CSV table of C-alpha atoms and ligand atoms in Angstrom, one decimal:
chain,number,residue,atom,x,y,z
A,678,MET,CA,-83.3,3.5,189.2
A,679,ASP,CA,-81.7,3.1,192.6
A,680,HIS,CA,-81.1,-0.6,193.3
A,681,SER,CA,-79.3,-0.1,196.6
A,682,SER,CA,-82.0,-2.1,198.4
A,683,LYS,CA,-80.5,-5.2,196.7
A,684,VAL,CA,-77.4,-4.8,198.7
A,685,LEU,CA,-77.7,-7.2,201.7
A,686,GLU,CA,-75.5,-7.0,204.8
A,687,ALA,CA,-73.8,-10.3,205.5
A,688,THR,CA,-76.0,-11.3,208.4
A,689,ALA,CA,-76.8,-15.0,209.2
A,690,ALA,CA,-80.3,-14.5,207.8
A,691,ASN,CA,-79.1,-12.9,204.6
A,692,LEU,CA,-76.4,-15.6,204.1
A,693,ALA,CA,-79.1,-18.3,204.4
A,694,HIS,CA,-81.3,-16.4,202.0
A,695,CYS,CA,-78.5,-16.1,199.4
A,696,ALA,CA,-77.6,-19.8,199.8
A,697,GLU,CA,-81.3,-20.6,199.1
A,698,LEU,CA,-81.3,-18.4,196.0
A,699,LEU,CA,-78.2,-20.2,194.7
A,700,ARG,CA,-79.8,-23.6,195.4
A,701,GLY,CA,-82.8,-22.4,193.3
A,702,ASP,CA,-80.5,-21.7,190.3
A,703,GLU,CA,-80.4,-18.0,190.8
A,704,VAL,CA,-77.3,-15.8,190.6
A,705,VAL,CA,-76.1,-13.6,193.5
A,706,GLY,CA,-73.5,-10.8,193.7
A,707,MET,CA,-70.8,-11.8,196.2
A,708,PRO,CA,-67.6,-10.4,197.6
A,709,THR,CA,-64.3,-12.1,197.0
A,710,GLU,CA,-60.8,-10.8,198.0
A,711,THR,CA,-60.1,-9.9,194.4
A,712,VAL,CA,-63.3,-8.2,193.0
A,713,TYR,CA,-67.0,-8.8,193.4
A,714,GLY,CA,-68.3,-11.9,191.6
A,715,LEU,CA,-71.6,-12.9,190.0
A,716,ALA,CA,-72.0,-16.4,191.4
A,717,GLY,CA,-74.2,-19.3,190.3
A,718,ASN,CA,-74.2,-23.1,190.6
A,719,ALA,CA,-71.3,-24.2,188.3
A,720,LEU,CA,-72.8,-27.7,187.8
A,721,ASN,CA,-76.2,-26.4,186.6
A,722,GLU,CA,-76.6,-25.0,183.1
A,723,VAL,CA,-79.6,-22.9,184.0
A,724,SER,CA,-77.6,-20.9,186.6
A,725,VAL,CA,-74.6,-20.7,184.3
A,726,ARG,CA,-76.7,-19.4,181.4
A,727,LYS,CA,-78.0,-16.7,183.8
A,728,ILE,CA,-74.5,-15.6,184.6
A,729,PHE,CA,-73.7,-15.1,180.9
A,730,ALA,CA,-77.0,-13.4,180.2
A,731,VAL,CA,-76.9,-11.0,183.2
A,732,LYS,CA,-73.3,-9.8,182.3
A,733,GLY,CA,-73.9,-9.8,178.5
A,734,ARG,CA,-70.8,-12.0,178.4
A,735,PRO,CA,-70.1,-13.9,175.2
A,736,LEU,CA,-70.4,-17.7,175.6
A,737,LEU,CA,-66.8,-18.2,174.3
A,738,ASP,CA,-65.4,-16.5,177.4
A,739,PRO,CA,-65.1,-19.4,180.0
A,740,LEU,CA,-65.9,-18.9,183.7
A,741,ILE,CA,-63.7,-19.6,186.8
A,742,VAL,CA,-65.2,-22.2,189.2
A,743,HIS,CA,-64.8,-21.6,192.9
A,744,PHE,CA,-64.5,-24.4,195.5
A,745,SER,CA,-64.3,-24.6,199.2
A,746,ASP,CA,-61.0,-26.4,199.2
A,747,LEU,CA,-58.6,-28.4,197.1
A,748,ALA,CA,-60.3,-31.7,197.8
A,749,ALA,CA,-63.6,-30.4,196.5
A,750,ALA,CA,-61.9,-29.1,193.3
A,751,GLU,CA,-60.0,-32.4,192.8
A,752,ALA,CA,-63.4,-34.2,192.5
A,753,HIS,CA,-63.9,-32.4,189.2
A,754,ILE,CA,-60.4,-32.1,187.6
A,755,GLU,CA,-57.4,-34.2,186.5
A,756,THR,CA,-54.9,-33.0,189.2
A,757,ASN,CA,-51.1,-32.9,189.2
A,758,ASP,CA,-48.2,-32.1,191.6
A,759,SER,CA,-48.0,-28.5,190.5
A,760,VAL,CA,-51.7,-27.9,191.4
A,761,ARG,CA,-51.0,-29.3,194.8
A,762,GLN,CA,-47.9,-27.2,195.4
A,763,LEU,CA,-49.5,-24.0,194.3
A,764,ALA,CA,-52.7,-24.8,196.3
A,765,ALA,CA,-50.7,-25.4,199.4
A,766,ALA,CA,-48.8,-22.1,198.9
A,767,PHE,CA,-51.6,-19.7,197.8
A,768,TRP,CA,-55.1,-21.2,198.5
A,769,PRO,CA,-57.4,-19.9,199.8
A,770,GLY,CA,-56.3,-16.8,197.8
A,771,PRO,CA,-56.2,-14.9,194.5
A,772,LEU,CA,-54.7,-17.6,192.3
A,773,THR,CA,-56.7,-19.4,189.5
A,774,MET,CA,-55.3,-22.6,187.9
A,775,ILE,CA,-56.3,-24.0,184.5
A,776,VAL,CA,-56.4,-27.8,184.5
A,777,PRO,CA,-58.0,-30.6,182.5
A,778,LYS,CA,-61.6,-31.0,183.6
A,779,GLN,CA,-63.8,-34.0,184.3
A,780,ALA,CA,-67.2,-34.5,182.7
A,781,SER,CA,-69.0,-33.2,185.7
A,782,ILE,CA,-68.1,-29.6,184.7
A,783,PRO,CA,-70.6,-28.5,182.0
A,784,ASP,CA,-69.1,-27.5,178.7
A,785,LEU,CA,-71.0,-24.3,178.9
A,786,VAL,CA,-68.7,-23.2,181.9
A,787,THR,CA,-65.5,-23.8,179.9
A,788,ALA,CA,-66.7,-22.5,176.5
A,789,GLY,CA,-66.3,-26.0,175.2
A,790,LEU,CA,-62.7,-26.3,176.3
A,791,PRO,CA,-61.5,-29.6,177.9
A,792,SER,CA,-59.9,-27.6,180.7
A,793,VAL,CA,-61.4,-25.6,183.6
A,794,ALA,CA,-60.3,-22.6,185.6
A,795,ILE,CA,-60.4,-23.3,189.4
A,796,ARG,CA,-59.9,-21.2,192.5
A,797,VAL,CA,-60.4,-21.5,196.3
A,798,PRO,CA,-61.3,-17.9,197.4
A,799,GLN,CA,-60.3,-16.4,200.7
A,800,HIS,CA,-63.1,-13.9,201.5
A,801,PRO,CA,-65.0,-15.1,204.6
A,802,VAL,CA,-68.5,-14.3,203.1
A,803,PHE,CA,-67.8,-16.3,199.9
A,804,ARG,CA,-66.3,-19.1,202.0
A,805,THR,CA,-69.3,-19.3,204.3
A,806,ILE,CA,-71.7,-19.6,201.3
A,807,LEU,CA,-69.5,-22.3,199.7
A,808,GLU,CA,-69.5,-24.3,202.9
A,809,ARG,CA,-73.3,-24.3,202.9
A,810,LEU,CA,-73.7,-25.6,199.4
A,811,ASP,CA,-72.9,-29.0,198.0
A,812,PHE,CA,-71.9,-27.6,194.6
A,813,PRO,CA,-69.1,-25.2,193.4
A,814,LEU,CA,-69.8,-21.7,192.2
A,815,ALA,CA,-69.0,-20.3,188.8
A,816,ALA,CA,-68.3,-16.6,189.3
A,817,PRO,CA,-66.9,-14.0,186.9
A,818,SER,CA,-66.6,-10.4,187.9
A,819,ALA,CA,-70.1,-8.9,188.7
A,820,ASN,CA,-70.0,-6.1,186.0
A,821,PRO,CA,-71.5,-5.8,182.5
A,822,PHE,CA,-69.1,-7.5,180.1
A,823,GLY,CA,-66.1,-5.2,179.2
A,824,TYR,CA,-66.7,-2.7,182.0
A,825,VAL,CA,-64.5,-2.0,185.0
A,826,SER,CA,-64.6,-4.7,187.7
A,827,PRO,CA,-66.6,-3.9,190.9
A,828,THR,CA,-64.7,-3.6,194.2
A,829,ARG,CA,-67.7,-2.7,196.3
A,830,ALA,CA,-71.3,-4.0,196.6
A,831,SER,CA,-72.6,-0.6,195.5
A,832,HIS,CA,-70.8,-0.9,192.2
A,833,VAL,CA,-72.6,-4.2,191.5
A,834,ALA,CA,-76.0,-2.7,192.5
A,835,HIS,CA,-75.3,0.3,190.3
A,836,THR,CA,-74.5,-1.7,187.1
A,837,LEU,CA,-76.4,-5.0,187.5
A,838,GLY,CA,-79.0,-4.2,190.2
A,839,SER,CA,-82.0,-4.3,187.8
A,840,ARG,CA,-81.0,-7.8,186.7
A,841,ILE,CA,-80.2,-9.6,190.0
A,842,GLN,CA,-82.0,-10.2,193.2
A,843,ALA,CA,-79.2,-9.7,195.7
A,844,VAL,CA,-75.6,-8.6,196.3
A,845,LEU,CA,-74.0,-9.6,199.6
A,846,ASP,CA,-72.0,-6.8,201.1
A,847,GLY,CA,-68.5,-7.8,202.2
A,848,GLY,CA,-66.9,-4.3,202.2
A,849,ALA,CA,-64.2,-3.1,199.8
A,850,CYS,CA,-62.2,-6.0,198.2
A,851,ASP,CA,-58.7,-6.4,199.7
A,852,PHE,CA,-56.8,-6.8,196.4
A,853,GLY,CA,-59.1,-4.9,194.0
A,854,LEU,CA,-57.6,-6.7,191.0
A,855,GLU,CA,-58.7,-10.0,189.4
A,856,SER,CA,-56.9,-13.2,190.3
A,857,THR,CA,-53.6,-14.3,188.7
A,858,ILE,CA,-54.3,-17.1,186.2
A,859,VAL,CA,-51.7,-19.9,185.6
A,860,ASP,CA,-52.2,-22.5,183.0
A,861,LEU,CA,-51.2,-26.0,184.3
A,862,ARG,CA,-52.6,-28.1,181.5
A,863,ASN,CA,-49.0,-29.1,180.9
A,864,PRO,CA,-47.5,-29.0,184.4
A,865,GLN,CA,-44.0,-29.2,183.0
A,866,VAL,CA,-44.6,-25.8,181.2
A,867,PRO,CA,-46.7,-23.6,183.4
A,868,VAL,CA,-47.8,-20.3,181.7
A,869,ILE,CA,-49.2,-17.2,183.3
A,870,LEU,CA,-52.3,-16.2,181.3
A,871,ARG,CA,-53.2,-13.1,183.4
A,872,HIS,CA,-51.1,-11.2,185.9
A,873,GLY,CA,-52.6,-10.6,189.3
A,874,PRO,CA,-52.0,-10.4,193.0
A,875,ILE,CA,-49.8,-13.5,193.1
A,876,THR,CA,-46.8,-12.5,191.2
A,877,GLN,CA,-44.7,-14.4,188.6
A,878,ALA,CA,-41.8,-14.4,191.1
A,879,GLN,CA,-43.9,-16.1,193.8
A,880,ILE,CA,-45.0,-18.8,191.4
A,881,ASN,CA,-41.5,-19.4,190.1
A,882,GLN,CA,-40.3,-19.8,193.7
A,883,ILE,CA,-42.9,-22.5,194.5
A,884,LEU,CA,-42.6,-24.5,191.2
A,885,GLN,CA,-38.9,-24.0,191.0
A,886,VAL,CA,-39.1,-23.2,187.3
A,887,GLU,CA,-39.1,-20.0,185.2
A,888,VAL,CA,-42.8,-19.6,184.5
A,889,THR,CA,-43.4,-17.8,181.2
A,890,ALA,CA,-46.2,-15.2,180.8
A,891,HIS,CA,-48.6,-15.1,177.9
A,892,SER,CA,-47.9,-12.1,175.7
A,893,GLY,CA,-51.4,-10.7,176.3
A,894,ALA,CA,-51.8,-10.2,172.5
A,895,SER,CA,-54.8,-12.1,171.3
A,896,ASN,CA,-57.3,-12.5,168.6
A,897,ASP,CA,-60.5,-10.8,169.7
A,898,THR,CA,-62.9,-12.7,167.4
A,899,ALA,CA,-62.0,-16.4,167.3
A,900,PRO,CA,-62.3,-19.0,170.1
A,901,GLN,CA,-58.8,-19.7,171.5
A,902,SER,CA,-57.1,-21.5,174.3
A,903,ALA,CA,-57.8,-18.6,176.7
A,904,PRO,CA,-60.8,-16.9,175.2
A,905,GLY,CA,-61.2,-14.3,177.8
A,906,LEU,CA,-57.9,-12.5,177.1
A,907,LEU,CA,-59.6,-9.8,175.1
A,908,THR,CA,-57.5,-6.8,174.2
A,909,LYS,CA,-60.1,-4.3,175.2
A,910,HIS,CA,-61.6,-4.9,178.6
A,911,TYR,CA,-62.0,-3.2,182.0
A,912,SER,CA,-63.1,-0.1,180.1
A,913,PRO,CA,-65.1,2.8,181.7
A,914,ARG,CA,-67.4,5.1,179.7
A,915,ALA,CA,-64.8,7.9,179.7
A,916,ARG,CA,-61.9,7.5,177.3
A,917,VAL,CA,-58.7,6.2,179.0
A,918,THR,CA,-55.3,7.5,178.1
A,919,LEU,CA,-52.1,6.5,179.8
A,920,LEU,CA,-49.0,8.3,181.2
A,921,ALA,CA,-45.7,6.4,181.6
A,922,HIS,CA,-44.7,5.8,185.2
A,923,GLY,CA,-43.3,9.0,186.6
A,924,GLU,CA,-44.3,11.1,183.5
A,925,THR,CA,-45.3,14.6,184.3
A,926,LEU,CA,-48.4,15.9,182.6
A,927,THR,CA,-48.3,19.0,180.4
A,928,ALA,CA,-50.0,22.0,182.0
A,929,ASP,CA,-52.7,22.0,179.2
A,930,ALA,CA,-54.0,18.6,180.1
A,931,ALA,CA,-53.8,19.2,183.8
A,932,LEU,CA,-55.9,22.4,183.4
A,933,ASP,CA,-58.6,20.9,181.2
A,934,PRO,CA,-61.6,20.3,183.5
A,935,GLY,CA,-62.9,17.6,181.2
A,936,ILE,CA,-59.9,15.4,182.0
A,937,ALA,CA,-59.3,13.7,185.3
A,938,VAL,CA,-55.7,13.0,185.9
A,939,VAL,CA,-54.9,9.9,188.1
A,940,CYS,CA,-51.4,9.6,189.5
A,941,ASN,CA,-49.8,6.8,191.6
A,942,GLN,CA,-49.0,9.3,194.4
A,943,GLN,CA,-49.7,12.9,195.1
A,944,PRO,CA,-47.8,14.8,192.4
A,945,THR,CA,-45.7,17.9,193.1
A,946,TRP,CA,-47.5,19.9,190.4
A,947,HIS,CA,-51.0,21.3,190.0
A,948,THR,CA,-52.2,19.7,193.2
A,949,ASP,CA,-54.6,22.6,193.8
A,950,GLN,CA,-56.6,21.5,190.7
A,951,PRO,CA,-59.9,19.6,191.5
A,952,ASN,CA,-59.3,17.2,188.6
A,953,ILE,CA,-56.0,15.7,189.9
A,954,PHE,CA,-56.3,12.5,191.9
A,955,TRP,CA,-53.9,10.0,193.3
A,956,LEU,CA,-54.2,6.3,194.2
A,957,SER,CA,-51.8,6.0,197.2
A,958,GLU,CA,-50.3,8.1,199.9
A,959,THR,CA,-47.2,5.9,200.0
A,960,GLY,CA,-46.9,4.7,196.4
A,961,GLU,CA,-47.2,1.1,197.5
A,962,LEU,CA,-48.4,-1.2,194.7
A,963,ASN,CA,-51.0,-3.0,196.8
A,964,GLU,CA,-52.6,0.3,197.8
A,965,ILE,CA,-52.6,1.5,194.2
A,966,ALA,CA,-54.3,-1.8,193.1
A,967,HIS,CA,-56.8,-1.7,196.0
A,968,ASN,CA,-57.9,1.8,195.0
A,969,LEU,CA,-57.6,1.7,191.2
A,970,PHE,CA,-61.0,0.3,190.0
A,971,GLU,CA,-62.9,2.1,192.8
A,972,LEU,CA,-61.5,5.5,191.7
A,973,ILE,CA,-62.2,4.7,188.1
A,974,GLN,CA,-65.8,3.8,188.9
A,975,ARG,CA,-66.2,7.0,190.9
A,976,LEU,CA,-64.7,9.3,188.2
A,977,ASP,CA,-66.8,7.5,185.5
A,978,GLN,CA,-70.0,8.5,187.3
A,979,GLN,CA,-68.9,12.2,187.1
A,980,ASP,CA,-68.8,14.2,183.9
A,981,TYR,CA,-65.2,13.6,182.8
A,982,GLN,CA,-64.7,12.8,179.1
A,983,GLN,CA,-61.2,11.4,179.6
A,984,LEU,CA,-59.3,9.7,182.4
A,985,CYS,CA,-55.5,10.2,182.0
A,986,ILE,CA,-53.9,7.5,184.3
A,987,GLU,CA,-50.3,7.1,185.3
A,988,GLN,CA,-49.0,3.5,184.9
A,989,ALA,CA,-47.4,1.7,187.8
A,990,ALA,CA,-43.7,0.7,187.9
A,991,GLU,CA,-43.6,-2.5,185.8
A,992,GLU,CA,-42.6,-4.9,188.5
A,993,GLY,CA,-44.4,-7.4,190.7
A,994,LEU,CA,-48.0,-6.4,191.2
A,995,GLY,CA,-47.3,-3.4,188.8
A,996,GLN,CA,-47.5,-5.9,185.9
A,997,ALA,CA,-51.1,-6.7,186.8
A,998,ILE,CA,-52.0,-3.1,187.3
A,999,ASN,CA,-50.5,-2.0,183.9
A,1000,ASP,CA,-52.1,-5.0,182.1
A,1001,ARG,CA,-55.6,-3.7,183.3
A,1002,LEU,CA,-54.7,-0.1,182.4
A,1003,ARG,CA,-53.6,-1.0,178.9
A,1004,ARG,CA,-56.8,-3.0,178.2
A,1005,ALA,CA,-58.9,-0.1,179.6
A,1006,ALA,CA,-57.1,2.2,177.2
A,1007,ALA,CA,-57.3,-0.1,174.2
A,1008,LYS,CA,-59.5,0.7,171.3
A,1009,LEU,CA,-61.1,-2.0,169.1
A,1010,LYS,CA,-60.4,-1.7,165.4
A,1011,ALA,CA,-64.0,-0.7,164.8
A,1012,GLU,CA,-63.9,2.2,167.2
B,1065,AMP,P1,-62.9,-13.6,184.8
B,1065,AMP,O1,-63.3,-12.8,183.6
B,1065,AMP,O2,-62.2,-12.8,185.8
B,1065,AMP,O3,-64.0,-14.4,185.3
B,1065,AMP,O4,-61.7,-14.6,184.3
B,1065,AMP,C1,-62.0,-15.7,183.6
B,1065,AMP,C2,-60.9,-15.8,182.6
B,1065,AMP,O5,-60.2,-17.0,182.9
B,1065,AMP,C3,-61.4,-16.1,181.2
B,1065,AMP,O6,-61.7,-14.9,180.6
B,1065,AMP,C4,-60.2,-16.8,180.5
B,1065,AMP,O7,-59.2,-15.8,180.1
B,1065,AMP,C5,-59.7,-17.6,181.7
B,1065,AMP,N1,-60.1,-18.9,181.6
B,1065,AMP,C6,-61.2,-19.4,182.2
B,1065,AMP,N2,-61.4,-20.7,181.9
B,1065,AMP,C7,-60.4,-21.1,181.1
B,1065,AMP,C8,-60.0,-22.3,180.5
B,1065,AMP,N3,-60.7,-23.4,180.6
B,1065,AMP,N4,-58.9,-22.3,179.7
B,1065,AMP,C9,-58.2,-21.2,179.5
B,1065,AMP,N5,-58.5,-20.0,180.1
B,1065,AMP,C10,-59.6,-19.9,180.9
B,1066,MG,MG1,-64.2,-9.9,184.4
């Protein structure tokens, strides 16, 4: 069924309507600068349960809580100097911090962990809604659990439209990749749990330490300190295989109409084939990130059985892009 009527333009009347839905413990699809989120009252268990149910997300995968500013967040956490420094440098923006929580944050939000993931988003539509509410918003990406994250309101309507009342339209997401997550439970030893738009080098510079990054390998069945770092995630229906950065595809694959080939930039070979796509005119990493999930969603609605995607250069934002690609290509043991 077509659920495009659930997509609401961000007019004053629609913003007021969505704020009212959220006050009534409903969940609403909303734009952020990273990807679209499925938002609900973070302090209310009824709303939080709806978020998990609508996404089909396991309860052991904790949610990020979004605040209007640092002061609002500090009312619900145990803060520290690193939080303040990173907030001053990158908020509002695509950085999530893990910190000890206060009792006001329900255990359901944090999968029972004594810590909470917090962020102050930048998108004007999300900020306007937060400013109208007297509670923070829990908001994971607005996609069925395990699927590619949505970067347009239409992606949300297409996958979750039958289960929610509204998606606010804020256009295409600027970054198109989920936020960077940094664990500050021990502020002396910050750890990057998920690469994203704010790079490791940027965080090092602000904290004046060498921040380490979580290996990414994790146990997919047991609760853990960062339960959401599942090996397989961000996966479209079509099978994903990866090409190394700069690798040229064999003619056989390029000529197979069941395979869509996705390059960083326009390749010098087989460009007349209808199944060859590229993410950027210039090869810039932020353009590649911006277009990646959108192109995957588009190709996944066509008849391709396989998406063969070139990895980015493994530096800066390329680490985040390649992390998502590796998870999209991962197979669970049972598969
Ligand atoms: P998302 O799926 O984009 O909403 O990102 C949420 C991810 O943040 C989770 O899947 C976890 O990996 C991480 N996360 C959230 N809350 C916590 C927490 N309290 N402790 C550790 N990691 C967390
Ligand atoms: Mg997600």
